[in-house]
CSV table of N, CA and C in Angstrom, one decimal:
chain,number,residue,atom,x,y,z
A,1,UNK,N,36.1,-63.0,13.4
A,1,UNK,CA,35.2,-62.7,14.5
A,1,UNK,C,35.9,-61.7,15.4
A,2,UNK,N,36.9,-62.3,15.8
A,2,UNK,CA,37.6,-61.1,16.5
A,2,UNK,C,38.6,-59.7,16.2
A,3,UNK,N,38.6,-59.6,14.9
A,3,UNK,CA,38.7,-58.6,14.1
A,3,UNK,C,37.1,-57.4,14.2
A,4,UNK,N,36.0,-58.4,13.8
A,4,UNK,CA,34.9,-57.6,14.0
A,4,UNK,C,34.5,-56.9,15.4
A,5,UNK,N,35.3,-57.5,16.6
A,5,UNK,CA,34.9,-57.6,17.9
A,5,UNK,C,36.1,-55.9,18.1
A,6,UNK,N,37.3,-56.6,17.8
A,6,UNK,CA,37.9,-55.2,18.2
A,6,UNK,C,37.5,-54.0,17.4
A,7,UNK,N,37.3,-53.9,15.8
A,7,UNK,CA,36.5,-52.6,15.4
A,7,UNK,C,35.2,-52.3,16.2
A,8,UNK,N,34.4,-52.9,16.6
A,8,UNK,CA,33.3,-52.7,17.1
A,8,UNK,C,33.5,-51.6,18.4
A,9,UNK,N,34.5,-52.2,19.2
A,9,UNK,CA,35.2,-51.6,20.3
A,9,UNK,C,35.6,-50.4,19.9
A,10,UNK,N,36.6,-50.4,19.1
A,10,UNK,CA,37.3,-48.9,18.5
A,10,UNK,C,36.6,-48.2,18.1
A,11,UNK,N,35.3,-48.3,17.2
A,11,UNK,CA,34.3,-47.3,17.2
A,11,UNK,C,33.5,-46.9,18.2
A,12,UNK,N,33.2,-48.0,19.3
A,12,UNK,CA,32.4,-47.8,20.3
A,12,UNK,C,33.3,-46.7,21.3
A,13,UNK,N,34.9,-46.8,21.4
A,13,UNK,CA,35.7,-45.8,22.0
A,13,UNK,C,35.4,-44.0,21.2
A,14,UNK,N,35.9,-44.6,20.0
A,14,UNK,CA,35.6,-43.1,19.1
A,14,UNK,C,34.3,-42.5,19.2
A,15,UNK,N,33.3,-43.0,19.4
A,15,UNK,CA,32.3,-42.4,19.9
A,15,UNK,C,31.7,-41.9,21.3
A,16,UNK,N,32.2,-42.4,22.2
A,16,UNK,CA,32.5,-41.7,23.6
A,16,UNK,C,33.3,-40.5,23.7
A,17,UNK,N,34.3,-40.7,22.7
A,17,UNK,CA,35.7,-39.5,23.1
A,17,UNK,C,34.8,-38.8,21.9
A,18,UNK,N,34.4,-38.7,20.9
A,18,UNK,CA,34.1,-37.6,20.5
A,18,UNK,C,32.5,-36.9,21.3
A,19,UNK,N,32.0,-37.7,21.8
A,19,UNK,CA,30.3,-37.4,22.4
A,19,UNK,C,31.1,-36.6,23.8
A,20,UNK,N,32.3,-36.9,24.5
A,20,UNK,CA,32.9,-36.5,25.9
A,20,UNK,C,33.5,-35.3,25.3
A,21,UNK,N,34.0,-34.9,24.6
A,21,UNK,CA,35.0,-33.2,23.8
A,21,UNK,C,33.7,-32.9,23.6
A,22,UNK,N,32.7,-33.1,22.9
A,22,UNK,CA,31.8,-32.1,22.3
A,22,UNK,C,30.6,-31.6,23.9
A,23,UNK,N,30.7,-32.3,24.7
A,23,UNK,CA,29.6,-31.9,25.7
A,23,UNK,C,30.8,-31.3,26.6
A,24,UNK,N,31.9,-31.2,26.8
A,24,UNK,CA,33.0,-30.4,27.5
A,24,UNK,C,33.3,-29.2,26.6
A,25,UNK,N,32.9,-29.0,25.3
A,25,UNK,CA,32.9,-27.4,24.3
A,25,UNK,C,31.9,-26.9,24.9
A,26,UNK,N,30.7,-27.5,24.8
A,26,UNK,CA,29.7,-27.0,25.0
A,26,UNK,C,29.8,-26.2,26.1
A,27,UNK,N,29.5,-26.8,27.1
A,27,UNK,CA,29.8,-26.3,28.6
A,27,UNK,C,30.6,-24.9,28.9
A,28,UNK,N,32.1,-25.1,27.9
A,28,UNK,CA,32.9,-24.5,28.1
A,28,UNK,C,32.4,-23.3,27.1
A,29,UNK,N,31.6,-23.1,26.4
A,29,UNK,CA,30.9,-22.1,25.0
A,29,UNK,C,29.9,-21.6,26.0
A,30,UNK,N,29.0,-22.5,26.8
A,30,UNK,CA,27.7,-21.9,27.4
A,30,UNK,C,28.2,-21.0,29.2
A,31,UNK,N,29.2,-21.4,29.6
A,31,UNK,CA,30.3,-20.8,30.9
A,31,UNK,C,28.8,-20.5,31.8
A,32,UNK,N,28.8,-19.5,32.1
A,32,UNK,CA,28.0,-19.1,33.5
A,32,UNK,C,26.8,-19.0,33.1
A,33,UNK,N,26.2,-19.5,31.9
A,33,UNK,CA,24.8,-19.2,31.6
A,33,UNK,C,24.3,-20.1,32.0
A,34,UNK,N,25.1,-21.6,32.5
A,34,UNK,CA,24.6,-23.0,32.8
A,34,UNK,C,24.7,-23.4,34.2
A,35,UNK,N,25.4,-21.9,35.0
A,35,UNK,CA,25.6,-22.0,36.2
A,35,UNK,C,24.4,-21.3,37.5
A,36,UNK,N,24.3,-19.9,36.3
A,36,UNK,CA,23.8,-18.6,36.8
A,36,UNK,C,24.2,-17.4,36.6
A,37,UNK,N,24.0,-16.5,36.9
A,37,UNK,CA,25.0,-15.0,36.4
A,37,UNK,C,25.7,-14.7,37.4
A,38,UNK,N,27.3,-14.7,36.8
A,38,UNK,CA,28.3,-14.2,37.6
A,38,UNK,C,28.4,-13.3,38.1
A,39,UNK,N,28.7,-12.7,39.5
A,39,UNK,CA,28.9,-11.3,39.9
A,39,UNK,C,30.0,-11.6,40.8
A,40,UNK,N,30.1,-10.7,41.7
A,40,UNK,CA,31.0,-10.7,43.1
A,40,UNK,C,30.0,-11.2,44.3
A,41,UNK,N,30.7,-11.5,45.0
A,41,UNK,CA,30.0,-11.0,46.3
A,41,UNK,C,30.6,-10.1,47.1
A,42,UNK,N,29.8,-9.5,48.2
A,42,UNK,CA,30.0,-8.2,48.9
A,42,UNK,C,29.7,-8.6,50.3
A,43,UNK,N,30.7,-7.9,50.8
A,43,UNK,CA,30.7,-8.2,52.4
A,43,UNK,C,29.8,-6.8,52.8
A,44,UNK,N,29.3,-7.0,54.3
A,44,UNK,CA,27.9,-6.6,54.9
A,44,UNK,C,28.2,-5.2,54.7
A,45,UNK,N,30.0,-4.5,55.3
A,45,UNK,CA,30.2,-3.4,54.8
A,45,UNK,C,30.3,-2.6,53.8
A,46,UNK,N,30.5,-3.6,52.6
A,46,UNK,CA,30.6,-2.7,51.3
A,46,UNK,C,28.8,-2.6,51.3
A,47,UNK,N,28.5,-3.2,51.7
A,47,UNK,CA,26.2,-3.3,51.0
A,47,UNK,C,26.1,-2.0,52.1
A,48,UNK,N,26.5,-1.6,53.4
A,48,UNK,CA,25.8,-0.7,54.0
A,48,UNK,C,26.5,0.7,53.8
A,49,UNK,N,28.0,0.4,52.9
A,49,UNK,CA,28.3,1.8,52.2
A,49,UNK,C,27.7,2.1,51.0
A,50,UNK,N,27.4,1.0,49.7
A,50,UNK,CA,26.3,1.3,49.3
A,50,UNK,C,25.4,2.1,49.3
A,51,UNK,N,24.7,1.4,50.8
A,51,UNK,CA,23.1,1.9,50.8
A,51,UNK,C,23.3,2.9,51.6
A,52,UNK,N,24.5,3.5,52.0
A,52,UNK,CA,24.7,5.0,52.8
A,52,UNK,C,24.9,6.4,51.4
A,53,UNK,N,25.6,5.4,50.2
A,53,UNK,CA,25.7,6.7,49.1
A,53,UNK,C,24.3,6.7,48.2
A,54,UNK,N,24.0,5.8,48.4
A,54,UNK,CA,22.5,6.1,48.0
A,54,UNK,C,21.3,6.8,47.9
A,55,UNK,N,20.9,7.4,47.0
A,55,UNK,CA,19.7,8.8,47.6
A,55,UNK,C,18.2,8.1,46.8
A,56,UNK,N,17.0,8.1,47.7
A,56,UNK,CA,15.7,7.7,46.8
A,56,UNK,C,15.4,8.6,46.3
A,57,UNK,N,15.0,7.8,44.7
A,57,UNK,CA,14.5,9.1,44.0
A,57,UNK,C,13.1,9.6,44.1
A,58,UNK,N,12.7,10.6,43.7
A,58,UNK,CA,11.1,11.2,43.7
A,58,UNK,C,10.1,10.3,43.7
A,59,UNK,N,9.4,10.6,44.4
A,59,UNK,CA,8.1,10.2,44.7
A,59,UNK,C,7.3,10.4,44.1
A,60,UNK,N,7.3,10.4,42.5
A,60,UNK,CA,5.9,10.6,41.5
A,60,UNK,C,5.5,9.4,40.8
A,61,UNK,N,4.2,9.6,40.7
A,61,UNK,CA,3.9,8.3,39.8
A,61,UNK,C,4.4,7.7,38.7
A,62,UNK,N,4.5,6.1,38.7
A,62,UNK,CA,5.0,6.0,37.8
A,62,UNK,C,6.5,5.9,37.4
A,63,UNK,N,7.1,6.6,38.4
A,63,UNK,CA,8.8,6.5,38.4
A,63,UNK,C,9.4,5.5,38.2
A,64,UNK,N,10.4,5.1,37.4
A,64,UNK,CA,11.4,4.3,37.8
A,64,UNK,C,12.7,4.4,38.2
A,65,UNK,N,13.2,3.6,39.6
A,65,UNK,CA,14.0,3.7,40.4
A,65,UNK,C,15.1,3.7,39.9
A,66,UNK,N,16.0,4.7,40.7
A,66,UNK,CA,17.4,4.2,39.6
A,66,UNK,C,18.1,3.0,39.9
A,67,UNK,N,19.0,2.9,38.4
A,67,UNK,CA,19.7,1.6,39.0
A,67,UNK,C,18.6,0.9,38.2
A,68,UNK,N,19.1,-0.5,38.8
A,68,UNK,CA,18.3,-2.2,38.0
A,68,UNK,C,18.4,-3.0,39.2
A,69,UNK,N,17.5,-3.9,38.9
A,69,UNK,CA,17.8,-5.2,40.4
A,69,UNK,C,19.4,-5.2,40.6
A,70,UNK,N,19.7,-5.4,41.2
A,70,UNK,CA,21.3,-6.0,41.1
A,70,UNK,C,21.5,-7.5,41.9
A,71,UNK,N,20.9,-7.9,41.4
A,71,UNK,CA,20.9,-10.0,42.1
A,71,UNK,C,22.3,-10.0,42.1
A,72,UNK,N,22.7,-10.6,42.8
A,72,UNK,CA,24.1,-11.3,43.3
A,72,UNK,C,23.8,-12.5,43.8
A,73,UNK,N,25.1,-13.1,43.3
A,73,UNK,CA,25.0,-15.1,43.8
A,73,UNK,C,24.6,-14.7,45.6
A,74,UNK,N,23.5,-15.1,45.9
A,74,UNK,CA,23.7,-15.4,47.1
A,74,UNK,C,24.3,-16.7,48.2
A,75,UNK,N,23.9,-16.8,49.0
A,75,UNK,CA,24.3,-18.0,50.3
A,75,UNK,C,23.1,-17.8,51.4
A,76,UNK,N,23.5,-19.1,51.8
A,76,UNK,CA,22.5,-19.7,52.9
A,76,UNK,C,22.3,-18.6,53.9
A,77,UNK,N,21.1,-18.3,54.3
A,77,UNK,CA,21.3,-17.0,55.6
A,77,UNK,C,21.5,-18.2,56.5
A,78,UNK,N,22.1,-17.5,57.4
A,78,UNK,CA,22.5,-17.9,58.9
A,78,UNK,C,21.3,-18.7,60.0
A,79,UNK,N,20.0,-17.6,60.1
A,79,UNK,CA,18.6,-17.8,60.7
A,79,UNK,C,18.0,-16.7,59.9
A,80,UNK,N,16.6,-17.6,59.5
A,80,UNK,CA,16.1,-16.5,58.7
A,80,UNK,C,14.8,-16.0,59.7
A,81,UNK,N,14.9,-14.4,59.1
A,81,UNK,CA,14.2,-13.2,60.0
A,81,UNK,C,13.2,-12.8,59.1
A,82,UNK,N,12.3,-12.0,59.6
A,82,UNK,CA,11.2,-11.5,58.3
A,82,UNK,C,11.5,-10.5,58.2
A,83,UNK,N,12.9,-9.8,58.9
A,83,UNK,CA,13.1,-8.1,58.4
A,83,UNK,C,14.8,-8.0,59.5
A,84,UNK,N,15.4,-6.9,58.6
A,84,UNK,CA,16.7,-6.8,59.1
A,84,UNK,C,17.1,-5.3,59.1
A,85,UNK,N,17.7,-5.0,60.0
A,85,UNK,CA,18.6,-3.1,59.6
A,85,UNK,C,19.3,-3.7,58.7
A,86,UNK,N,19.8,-3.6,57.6
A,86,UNK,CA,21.4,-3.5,56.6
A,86,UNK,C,22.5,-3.1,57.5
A,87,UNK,N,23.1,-4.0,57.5
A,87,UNK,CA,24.6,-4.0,58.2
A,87,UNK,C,25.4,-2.7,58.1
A,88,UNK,N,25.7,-2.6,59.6
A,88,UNK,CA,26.4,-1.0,59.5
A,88,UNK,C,25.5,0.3,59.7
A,89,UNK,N,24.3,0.1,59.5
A,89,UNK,CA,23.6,1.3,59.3
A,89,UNK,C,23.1,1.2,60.8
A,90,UNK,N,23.2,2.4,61.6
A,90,UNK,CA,22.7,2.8,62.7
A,90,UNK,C,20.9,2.3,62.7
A,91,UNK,N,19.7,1.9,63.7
A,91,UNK,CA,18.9,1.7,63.1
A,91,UNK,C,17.9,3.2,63.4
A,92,UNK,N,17.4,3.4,62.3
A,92,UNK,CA,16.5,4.5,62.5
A,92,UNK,C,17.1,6.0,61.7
A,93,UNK,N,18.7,5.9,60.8
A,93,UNK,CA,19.0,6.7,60.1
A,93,UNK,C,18.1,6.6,58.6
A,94,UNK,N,17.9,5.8,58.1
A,94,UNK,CA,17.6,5.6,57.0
A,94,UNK,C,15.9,4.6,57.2
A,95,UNK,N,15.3,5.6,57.8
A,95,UNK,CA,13.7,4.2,57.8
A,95,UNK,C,13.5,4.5,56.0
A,96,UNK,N,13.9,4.8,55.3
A,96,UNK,CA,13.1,4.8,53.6
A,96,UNK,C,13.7,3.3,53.2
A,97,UNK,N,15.0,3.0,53.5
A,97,UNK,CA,15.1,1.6,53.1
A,97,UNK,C,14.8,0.7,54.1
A,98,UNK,N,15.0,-0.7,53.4
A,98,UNK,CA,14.8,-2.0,54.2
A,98,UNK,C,15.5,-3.7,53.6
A,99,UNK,N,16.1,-4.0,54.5
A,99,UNK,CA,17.0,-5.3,53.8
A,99,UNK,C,15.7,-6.5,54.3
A,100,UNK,N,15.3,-7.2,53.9
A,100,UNK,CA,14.3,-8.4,54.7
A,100,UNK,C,15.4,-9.8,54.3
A,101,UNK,N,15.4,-10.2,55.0
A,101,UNK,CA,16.2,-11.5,54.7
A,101,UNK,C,14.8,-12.9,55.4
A,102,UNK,N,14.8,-13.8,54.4
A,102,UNK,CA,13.9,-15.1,54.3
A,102,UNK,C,14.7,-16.4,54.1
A,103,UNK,N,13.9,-17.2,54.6
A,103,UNK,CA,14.9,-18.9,54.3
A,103,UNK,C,15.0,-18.9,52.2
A,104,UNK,N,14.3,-18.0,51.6
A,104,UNK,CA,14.5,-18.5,50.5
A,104,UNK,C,15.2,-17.2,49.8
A,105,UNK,N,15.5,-16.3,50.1
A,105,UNK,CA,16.6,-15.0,49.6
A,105,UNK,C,16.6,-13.6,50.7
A,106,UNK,N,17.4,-13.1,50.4
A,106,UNK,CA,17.3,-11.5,50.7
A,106,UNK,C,17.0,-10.3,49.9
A,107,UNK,N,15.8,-9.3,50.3
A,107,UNK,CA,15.5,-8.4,49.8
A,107,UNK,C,15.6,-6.9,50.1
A,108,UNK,N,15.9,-6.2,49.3
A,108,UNK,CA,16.6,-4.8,49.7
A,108,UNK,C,15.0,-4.0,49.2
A,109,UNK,N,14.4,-3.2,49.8
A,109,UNK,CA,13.1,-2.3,49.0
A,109,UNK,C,13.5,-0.9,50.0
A,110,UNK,N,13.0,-0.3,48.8
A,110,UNK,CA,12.9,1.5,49.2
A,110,UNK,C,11.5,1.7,49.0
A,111,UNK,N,11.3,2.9,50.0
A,111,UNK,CA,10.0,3.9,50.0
A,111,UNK,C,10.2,5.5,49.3
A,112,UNK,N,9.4,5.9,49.2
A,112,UNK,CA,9.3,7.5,48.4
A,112,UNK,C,7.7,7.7,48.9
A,113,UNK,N,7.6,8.2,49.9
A,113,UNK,CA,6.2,8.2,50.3
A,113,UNK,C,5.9,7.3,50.7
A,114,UNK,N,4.4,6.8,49.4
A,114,UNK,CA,3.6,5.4,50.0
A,114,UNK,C,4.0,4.2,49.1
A,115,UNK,N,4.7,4.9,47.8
A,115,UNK,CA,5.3,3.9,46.8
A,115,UNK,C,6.5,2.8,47.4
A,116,UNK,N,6.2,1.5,46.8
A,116,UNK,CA,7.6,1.2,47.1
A,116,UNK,C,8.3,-0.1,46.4
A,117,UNK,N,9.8,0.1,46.1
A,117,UNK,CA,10.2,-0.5,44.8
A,117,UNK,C,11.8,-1.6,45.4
A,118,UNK,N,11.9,-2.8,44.9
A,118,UNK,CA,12.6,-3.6,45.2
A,118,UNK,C,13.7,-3.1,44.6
A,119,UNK,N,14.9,-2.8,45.3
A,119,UNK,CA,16.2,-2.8,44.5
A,119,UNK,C,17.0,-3.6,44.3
A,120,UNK,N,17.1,-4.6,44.9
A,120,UNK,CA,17.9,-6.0,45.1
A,120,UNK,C,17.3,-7.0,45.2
A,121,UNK,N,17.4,-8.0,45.0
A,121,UNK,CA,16.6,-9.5,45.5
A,121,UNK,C,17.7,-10.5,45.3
A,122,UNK,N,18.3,-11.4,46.3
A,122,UNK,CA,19.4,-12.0,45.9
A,122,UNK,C,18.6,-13.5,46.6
A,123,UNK,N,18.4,-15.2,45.9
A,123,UNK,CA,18.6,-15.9,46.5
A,123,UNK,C,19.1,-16.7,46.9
A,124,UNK,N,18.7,-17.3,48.1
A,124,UNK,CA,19.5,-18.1,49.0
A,124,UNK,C,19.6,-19.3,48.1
A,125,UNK,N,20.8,-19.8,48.8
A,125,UNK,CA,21.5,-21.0,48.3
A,125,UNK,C,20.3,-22.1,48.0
A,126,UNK,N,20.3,-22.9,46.8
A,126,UNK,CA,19.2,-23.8,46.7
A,126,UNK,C,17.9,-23.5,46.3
A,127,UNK,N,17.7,-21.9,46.2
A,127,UNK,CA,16.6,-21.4,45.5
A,127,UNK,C,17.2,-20.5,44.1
A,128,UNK,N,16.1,-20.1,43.7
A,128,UNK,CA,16.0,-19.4,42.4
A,128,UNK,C,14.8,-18.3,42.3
A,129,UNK,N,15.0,-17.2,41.8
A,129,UNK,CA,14.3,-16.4,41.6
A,129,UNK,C,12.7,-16.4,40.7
A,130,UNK,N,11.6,-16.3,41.2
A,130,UNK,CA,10.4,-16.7,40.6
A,130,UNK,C,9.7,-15.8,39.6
A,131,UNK,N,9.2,-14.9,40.6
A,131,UNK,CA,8.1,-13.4,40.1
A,131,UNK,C,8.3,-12.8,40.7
A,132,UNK,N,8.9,-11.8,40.0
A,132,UNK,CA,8.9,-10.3,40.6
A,132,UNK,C,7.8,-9.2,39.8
A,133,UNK,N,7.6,-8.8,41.0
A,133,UNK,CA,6.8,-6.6,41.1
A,133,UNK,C,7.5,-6.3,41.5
A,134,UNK,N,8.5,-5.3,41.0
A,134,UNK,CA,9.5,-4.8,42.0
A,134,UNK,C,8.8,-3.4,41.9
A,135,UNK,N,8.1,-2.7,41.0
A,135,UNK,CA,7.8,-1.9,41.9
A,135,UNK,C,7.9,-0.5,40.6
A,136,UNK,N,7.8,0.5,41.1
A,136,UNK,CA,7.2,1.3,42.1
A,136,UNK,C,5.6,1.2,42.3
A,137,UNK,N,4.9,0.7,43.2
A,137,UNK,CA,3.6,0.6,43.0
A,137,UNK,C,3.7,0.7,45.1
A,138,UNK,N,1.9,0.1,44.6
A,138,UNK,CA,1.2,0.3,46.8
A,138,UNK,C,2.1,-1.0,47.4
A,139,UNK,N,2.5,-2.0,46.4
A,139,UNK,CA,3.3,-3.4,47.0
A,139,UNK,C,4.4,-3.6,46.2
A,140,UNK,N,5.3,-4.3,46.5
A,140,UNK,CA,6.7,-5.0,45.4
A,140,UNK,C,6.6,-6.6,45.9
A,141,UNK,N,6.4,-7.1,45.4
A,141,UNK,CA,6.2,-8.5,46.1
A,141,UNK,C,7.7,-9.3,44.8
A,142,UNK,N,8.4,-10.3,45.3
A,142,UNK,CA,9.5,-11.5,45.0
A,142,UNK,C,9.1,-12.7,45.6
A,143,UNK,N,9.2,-13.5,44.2
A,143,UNK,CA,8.5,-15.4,45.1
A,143,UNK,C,9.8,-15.9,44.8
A,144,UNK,N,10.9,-16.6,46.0
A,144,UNK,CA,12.1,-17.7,45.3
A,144,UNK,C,11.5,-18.9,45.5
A,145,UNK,N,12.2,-19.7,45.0
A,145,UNK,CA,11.3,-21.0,44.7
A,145,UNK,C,12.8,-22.5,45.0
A,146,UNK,N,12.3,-23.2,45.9
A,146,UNK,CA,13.4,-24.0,45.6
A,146,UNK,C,13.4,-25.0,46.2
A,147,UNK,N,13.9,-26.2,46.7
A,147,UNK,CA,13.5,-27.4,47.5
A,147,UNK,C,12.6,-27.2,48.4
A,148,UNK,N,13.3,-26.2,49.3
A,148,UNK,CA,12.6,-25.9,50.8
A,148,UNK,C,11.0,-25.3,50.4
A,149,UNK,N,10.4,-24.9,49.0
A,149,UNK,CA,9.3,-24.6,49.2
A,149,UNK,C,9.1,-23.1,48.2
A,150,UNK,N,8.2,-22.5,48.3
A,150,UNK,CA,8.0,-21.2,47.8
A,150,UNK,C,8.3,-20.2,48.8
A,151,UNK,N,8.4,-19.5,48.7
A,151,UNK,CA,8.9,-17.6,49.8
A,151,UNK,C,8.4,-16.7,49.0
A,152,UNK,N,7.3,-15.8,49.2
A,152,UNK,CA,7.1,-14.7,49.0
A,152,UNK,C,7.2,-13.6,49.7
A,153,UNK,N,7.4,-12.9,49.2
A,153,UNK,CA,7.7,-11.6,50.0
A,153,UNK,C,7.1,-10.7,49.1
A,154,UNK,N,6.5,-9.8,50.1
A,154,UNK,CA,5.7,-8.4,49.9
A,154,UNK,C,6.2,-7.5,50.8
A,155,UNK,N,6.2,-6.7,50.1
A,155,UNK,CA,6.9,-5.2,51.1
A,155,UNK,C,5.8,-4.0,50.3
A,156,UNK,N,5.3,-3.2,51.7
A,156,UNK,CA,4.5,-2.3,51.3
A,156,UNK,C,5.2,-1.1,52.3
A,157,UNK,N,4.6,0.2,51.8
A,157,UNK,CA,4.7,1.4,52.6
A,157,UNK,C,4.2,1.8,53.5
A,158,UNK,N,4.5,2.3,54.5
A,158,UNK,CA,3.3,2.9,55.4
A,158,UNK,C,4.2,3.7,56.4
A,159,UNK,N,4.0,4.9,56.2
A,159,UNK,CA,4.7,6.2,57.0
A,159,UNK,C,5.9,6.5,55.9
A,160,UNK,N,5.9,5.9,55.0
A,160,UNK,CA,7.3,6.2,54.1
A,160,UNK,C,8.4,5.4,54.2
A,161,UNK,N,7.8,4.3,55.3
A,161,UNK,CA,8.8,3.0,55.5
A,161,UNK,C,8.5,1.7,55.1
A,162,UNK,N,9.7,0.9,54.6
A,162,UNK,CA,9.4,-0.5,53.9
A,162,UNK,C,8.4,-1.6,55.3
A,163,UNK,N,7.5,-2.0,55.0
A,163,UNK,CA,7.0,-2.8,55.7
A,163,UNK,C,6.9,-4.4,55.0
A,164,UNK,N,7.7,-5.2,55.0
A,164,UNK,CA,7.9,-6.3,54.6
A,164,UNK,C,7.3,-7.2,55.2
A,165,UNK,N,6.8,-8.2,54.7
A,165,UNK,CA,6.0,-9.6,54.6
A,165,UNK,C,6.5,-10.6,54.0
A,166,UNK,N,6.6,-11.9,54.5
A,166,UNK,CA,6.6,-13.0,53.6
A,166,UNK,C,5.7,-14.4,54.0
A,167,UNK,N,5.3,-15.2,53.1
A,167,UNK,CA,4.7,-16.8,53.3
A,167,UNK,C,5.8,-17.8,53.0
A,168,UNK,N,5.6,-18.6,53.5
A,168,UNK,CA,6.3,-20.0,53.1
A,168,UNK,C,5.3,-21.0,52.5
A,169,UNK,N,5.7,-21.4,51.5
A,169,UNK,CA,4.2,-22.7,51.2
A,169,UNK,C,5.4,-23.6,50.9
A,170,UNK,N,4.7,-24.8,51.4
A,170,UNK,CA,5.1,-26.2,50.6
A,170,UNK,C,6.3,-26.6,50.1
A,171,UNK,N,6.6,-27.5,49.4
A,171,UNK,CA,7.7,-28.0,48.4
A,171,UNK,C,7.3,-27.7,47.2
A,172,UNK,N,8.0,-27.0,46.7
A,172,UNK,CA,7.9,-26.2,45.1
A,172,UNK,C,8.1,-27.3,44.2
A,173,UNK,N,9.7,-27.8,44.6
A,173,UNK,CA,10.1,-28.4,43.6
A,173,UNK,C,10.6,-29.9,43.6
């Protein structure tokens, strides 16, 4: 009996340490795909040298913006505003862009006329990114989604400048 009692055990060990290595491969095989997608982060100066070497492209139908989203891990905003200058930039040199910062991410959109196209969308800590229009169209709208609720944001044109919006609904998740 107690022969059967200690095999019992020894297997019941061997089977933890091999189920404990195989779910620590894994993990270590799946790396940032189980986390989110790695990048840097960038301090307020490097984003408003950025958005100072930056030129909008044409205003024709149909265009697509150069570049790609470029999401970066974000963080908690500080107090959230429904619209921001980008750090560093004097206000009123650059009305074609616009940084909007919300309790549920930060959004970067450009204008070219009346069009207008999201170039960045990063969110805040505790959310996740939903649905995007980023654009070039009459709106670019981003929903993050995450404890605190849903965040949308819409940003439209008008004079050739980002005019951003957002809602807050409920508990998403």
């Amino acid at each position: 009996m107690r022969r059967r009692t200690l095999l019992a055990v020894a297997g019941w060990l061997l089977a933890a340490l091999v189920a404990t290595g195989t779910g620590l491969a894994a993990v270590q095989v799946i790396g940032a795909g189980l986390t989110g997608p790695a990048g840097e982060l960038r301090s307020p100066d490097e984003v408003a040298r950025a958005l100072a070497a930056a030129t909008p492209p044409p205003a024709t139908s149909g265009a697509v913006p150069p570049g790609g989203p470029t999401p970066t891990p974000g963080t908690a905003n500080a107090a959230p505003t429904s619209s921001a200058v980008p750090p560093g930039s004097p206000a009123g040199t650059d009305d074609s862009r616009r940084l909007v910062s919300t309790p549920g991410g930060t959004v970067l959109a450009e204008c070219a006329g009346r069009q207008v196209w999201l170039t960045a969308w990063t969110p805040a800590q505790g959310y996740r990114v939903g649905e995007v229009e980023r654009g070039p169209d009459d709106d670019a709208e981003v929903t993050f989604h995450g404890s605190g609720g849903r965040i949308e944001v819409e940003v439209e044109c008008v004079a050739g400048k980002p005019v951003p919006s957002w809602k807050s609904h409920g508990d998403d998740d």
